[in-house]
Coordinates of C-alpha atoms and ligand atoms in Angstrom, one line a residue:
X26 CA 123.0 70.0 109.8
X27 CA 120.6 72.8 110.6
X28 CA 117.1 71.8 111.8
X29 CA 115.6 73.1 108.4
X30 CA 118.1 70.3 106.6
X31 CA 117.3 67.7 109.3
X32 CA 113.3 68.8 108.3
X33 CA 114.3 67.9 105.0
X34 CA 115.8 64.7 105.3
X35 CA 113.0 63.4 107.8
X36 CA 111.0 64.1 104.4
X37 CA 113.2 62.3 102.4
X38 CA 113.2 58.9 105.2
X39 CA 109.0 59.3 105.3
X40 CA 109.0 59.7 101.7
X41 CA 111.0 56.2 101.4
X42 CA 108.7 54.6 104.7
X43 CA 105.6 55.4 102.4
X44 CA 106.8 54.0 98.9
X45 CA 108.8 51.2 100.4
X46 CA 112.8 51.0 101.0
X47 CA 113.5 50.5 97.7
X48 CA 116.4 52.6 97.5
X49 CA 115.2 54.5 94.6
X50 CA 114.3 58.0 94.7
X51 CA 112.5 58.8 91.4
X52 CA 112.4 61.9 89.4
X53 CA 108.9 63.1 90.3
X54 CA 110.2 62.8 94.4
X55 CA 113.4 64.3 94.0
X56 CA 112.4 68.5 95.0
X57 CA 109.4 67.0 96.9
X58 CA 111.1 67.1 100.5
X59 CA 112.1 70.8 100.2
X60 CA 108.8 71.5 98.8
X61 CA 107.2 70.1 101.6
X62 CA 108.9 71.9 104.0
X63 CA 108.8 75.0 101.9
X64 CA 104.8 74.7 102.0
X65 CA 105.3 74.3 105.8
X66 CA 107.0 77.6 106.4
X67 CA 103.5 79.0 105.1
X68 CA 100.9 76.5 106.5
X69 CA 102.7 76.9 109.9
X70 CA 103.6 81.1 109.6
X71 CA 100.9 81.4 113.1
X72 CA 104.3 80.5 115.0
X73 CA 106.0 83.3 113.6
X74 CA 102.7 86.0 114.4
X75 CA 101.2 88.0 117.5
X76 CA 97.7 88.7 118.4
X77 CA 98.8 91.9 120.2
X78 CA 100.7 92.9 116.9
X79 CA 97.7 92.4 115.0
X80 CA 95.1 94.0 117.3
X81 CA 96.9 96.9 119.1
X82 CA 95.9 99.2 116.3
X83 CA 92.2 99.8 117.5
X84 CA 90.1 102.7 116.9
X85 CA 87.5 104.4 118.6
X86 CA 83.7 103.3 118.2
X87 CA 82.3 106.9 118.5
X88 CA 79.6 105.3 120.3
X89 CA 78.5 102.4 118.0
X90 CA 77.5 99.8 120.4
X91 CA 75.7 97.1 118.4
X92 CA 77.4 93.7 116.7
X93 CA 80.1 94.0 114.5
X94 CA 80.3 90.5 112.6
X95 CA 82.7 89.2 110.0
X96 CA 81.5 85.8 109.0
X97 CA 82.9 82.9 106.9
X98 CA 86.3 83.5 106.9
X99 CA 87.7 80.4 105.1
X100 CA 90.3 79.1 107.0
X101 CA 92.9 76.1 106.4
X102 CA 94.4 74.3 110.1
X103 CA 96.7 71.7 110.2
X104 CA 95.2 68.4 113.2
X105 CA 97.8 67.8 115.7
X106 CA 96.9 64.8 116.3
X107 CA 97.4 63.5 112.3
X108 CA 98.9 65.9 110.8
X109 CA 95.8 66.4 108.7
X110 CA 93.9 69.3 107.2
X111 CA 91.2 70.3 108.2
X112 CA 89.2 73.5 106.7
X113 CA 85.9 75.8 106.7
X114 CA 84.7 78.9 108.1
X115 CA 84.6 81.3 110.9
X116 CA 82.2 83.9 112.3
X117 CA 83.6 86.7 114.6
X118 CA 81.8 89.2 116.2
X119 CA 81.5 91.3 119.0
X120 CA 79.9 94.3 121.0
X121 CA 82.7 97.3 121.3
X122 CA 82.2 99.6 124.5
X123 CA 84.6 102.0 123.0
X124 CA 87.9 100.0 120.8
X125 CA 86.8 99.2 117.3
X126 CA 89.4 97.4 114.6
X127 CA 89.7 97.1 111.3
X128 CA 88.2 94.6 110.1
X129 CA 90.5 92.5 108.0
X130 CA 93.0 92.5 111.4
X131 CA 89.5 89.8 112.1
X132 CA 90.6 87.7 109.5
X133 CA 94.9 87.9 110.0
X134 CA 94.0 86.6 114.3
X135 CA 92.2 83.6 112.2
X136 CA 95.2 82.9 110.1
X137 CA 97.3 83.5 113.2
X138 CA 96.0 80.7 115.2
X139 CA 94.8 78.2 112.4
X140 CA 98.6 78.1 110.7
X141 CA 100.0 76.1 113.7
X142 CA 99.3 72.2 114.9
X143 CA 96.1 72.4 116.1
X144 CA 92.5 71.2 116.8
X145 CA 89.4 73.2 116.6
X146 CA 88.3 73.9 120.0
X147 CA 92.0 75.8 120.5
X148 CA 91.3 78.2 117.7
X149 CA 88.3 78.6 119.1
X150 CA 89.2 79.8 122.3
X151 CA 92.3 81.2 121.4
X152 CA 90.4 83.7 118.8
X153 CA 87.9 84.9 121.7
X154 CA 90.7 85.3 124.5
X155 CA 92.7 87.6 122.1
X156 CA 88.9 89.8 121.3
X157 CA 88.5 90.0 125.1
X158 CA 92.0 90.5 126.1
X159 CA 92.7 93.5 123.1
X160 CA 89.4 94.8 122.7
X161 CA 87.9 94.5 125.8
X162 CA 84.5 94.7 124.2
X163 CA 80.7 94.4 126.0
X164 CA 81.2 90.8 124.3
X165 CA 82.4 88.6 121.2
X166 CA 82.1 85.3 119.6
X167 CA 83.6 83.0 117.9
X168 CA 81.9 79.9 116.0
X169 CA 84.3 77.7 113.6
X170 CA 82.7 75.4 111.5
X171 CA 84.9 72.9 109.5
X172 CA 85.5 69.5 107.9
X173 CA 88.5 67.4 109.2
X174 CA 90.8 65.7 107.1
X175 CA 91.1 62.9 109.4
X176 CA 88.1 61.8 109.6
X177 CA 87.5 62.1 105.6
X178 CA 90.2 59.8 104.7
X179 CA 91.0 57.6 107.4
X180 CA 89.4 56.1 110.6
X181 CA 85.3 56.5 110.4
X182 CA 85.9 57.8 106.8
X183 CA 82.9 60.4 107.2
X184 CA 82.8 62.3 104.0
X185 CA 80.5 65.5 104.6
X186 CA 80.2 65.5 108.6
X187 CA 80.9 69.1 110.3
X188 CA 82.3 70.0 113.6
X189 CA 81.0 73.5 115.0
X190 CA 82.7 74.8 117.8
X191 CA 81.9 78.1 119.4
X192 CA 83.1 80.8 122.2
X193 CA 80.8 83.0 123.5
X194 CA 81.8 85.6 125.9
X195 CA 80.2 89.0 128.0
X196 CA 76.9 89.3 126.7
X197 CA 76.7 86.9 124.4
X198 CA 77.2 84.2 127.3
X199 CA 74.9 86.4 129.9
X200 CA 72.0 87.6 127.2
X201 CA 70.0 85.1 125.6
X202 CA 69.0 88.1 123.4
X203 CA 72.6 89.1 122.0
X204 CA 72.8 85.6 121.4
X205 CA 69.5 85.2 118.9
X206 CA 70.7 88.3 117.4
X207 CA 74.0 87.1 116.2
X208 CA 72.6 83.7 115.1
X209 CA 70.1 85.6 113.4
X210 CA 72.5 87.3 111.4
X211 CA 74.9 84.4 111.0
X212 CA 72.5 81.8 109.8
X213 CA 69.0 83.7 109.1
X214 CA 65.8 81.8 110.0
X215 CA 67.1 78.8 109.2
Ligands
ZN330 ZN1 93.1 64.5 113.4

């Protein structure tokens, strides 16, 4: 059998655990393995990706040297811990000295780290290193706020609580002033 088949059939057994061993298999259940792992070739593409493919396409700044932000990017992860969703946005930015990118490559890193197993503080992290490592900007940050499956529907059962994580790098670690500035323009005088 080839490891997408054994995917399948691990399905089919937790499919059975979850309704009871019963034996029967009903109608509605019968594509549902395949579809599951069909919907995990997408949730999990990230494995398949690379940052460096992504961001090696840069462009030159001409000299612009003030924040470039792209906020709220929706996102959809996958806990490794439960194998639960969890979803909500993210706020990139940084300070170019001289490499610029286009702007929706901002939003394909995202999708490139949040379609694995994962928790929040390593797409956190993971989205900054790749900003410093292919941009080498003056700074960047990265702030992920989001909702977790796993704590919605099981354990504490917290309906409308929200983790915010965040990565702040060159400047925006060193300048308290860089800092205000993105916040400002992130969340306004809130
Ligand atoms: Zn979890």
């Amino acid at each position: 059998m080839s490891t997408r088949e054994q995917a399948v059939a691990a399905v089919e057994t937790l499919v059975r655990y979850i309704e009871g061993d019963n034996g029967d298999f009903r109608e509605g259940l019968e594509r549902t393995p395949e579809r599951v792992i069909e919907s995990f070739d997408e949730i999990f593409s990230g494995y398949r990706g690379d940052a460096e493919q992504i961001l090696k396409a840069t462009f030159n700044g001409e000299g612009y040297d003030g924040i470039v932000l792209l906020k709220d990017i929706e996102f959809h992860s996958t806990c490794e811990h439960h194998l639960q969703p969890f979803n909500g946005s993210v706020h990139i930015a940084y300070i170019p000295i001289e490499n610029i990118v286009g702007i929706s490559k901002l939003a394909r890193i995202v999708e490139l780290h949040a379609r694995r197993l994962q928790n929040q503080e390593r797409i956190t992290k993971s989205i900054a290193d790749d900003l410093e490592t292919f941009l080498a900007p003056l700074g960047c940050a990265v702030i992920i706020e989001a909702q977790h499956g796993c704590m919605r529907c099981r354990g504490v059962k917290k309906q409308n609580s929200v983790m915010t994580t965040s990565a702040m790098r060159g400047v925006f670690f060193d300048k308290s002033e860089a800092r205000s500035e993105l916040l400002q323009l992130i969340y306004g005088n809130k």
